[in-house]
């Protein structure tokens, strides 16, 4: 299997680093790689799900798009963990805030993901709608943030399967003690457990259910850099 691509990733095994940062948007992966990495190489373009590998302060890092939703990140993260010997995946994405204490552009380190599907049961035989992030990786992010004076929040993330809900989102959030919402962490954490690897999820708040603030796609691509820098500095600690 060493040099044979999966159905969704054409990279050779040696082209993928053991540490992967995973934004949802493949164009954001391109932006991150071009901004922070040296000697970058495009290692995957199947379905335009761009993945780049390069060097960050002399460590090898891969930036890989995941697409939207649990099924999409479920495929890519499983293949990276299982077939490319990736040890750590840090999802870097955007989130909506359910809390008046968590504002637009704040950074959130997901401690546990609340899922709404049976993904974890089918993929990892986990019979729970709440899955913890990798303890080692979560704690390392907290440690690096403190060392670099980066203020972050942590708690429970709603990993939703539905972007447009018919029911009241805030009512659902309060009933389930949810702090923020995105769409991928539940599957990522399940796959990490299934393969005995480590996964974390860092999110920058892009909109608020409280204040009704909303950022544009261009703002999200260009202004989430502190979160990316935190993820990359954490990567240095994983050598």
Coordinates of N, CA and C in Angstrom, one line a residue, residues 34 43 46 85 98 131 161 198:
X34 N 0.5 28.4 1.3 CA 1.3 29.5 0.7 C 1.8 30.6 1.7
X43 N 0.2 17.8 -3.3 CA 0.3 16.3 -3.3 C -1.1 15.6 -3.6
X46 N -7.3 15.4 -6.4 CA -8.5 14.6 -6.7 C -9.7 15.3 -6.2
X85 N -0.4 6.8 7.6 CA 0.3 6.8 8.9 C 0.4 8.2 9.5
X98 N -23.1 29.9 20.0 CA -24.4 29.9 20.7 C -24.3 30.7 22.0
X131 N -18.4 12.7 21.8 CA -17.1 12.1 21.7 C -16.0 13.1 22.1
X161 N -25.4 18.0 11.4 CA -25.5 17.4 10.1 C -26.4 18.4 9.2
X198 N -4.6 10.7 17.3 CA -5.0 11.9 18.0 C -5.6 12.9 17.1

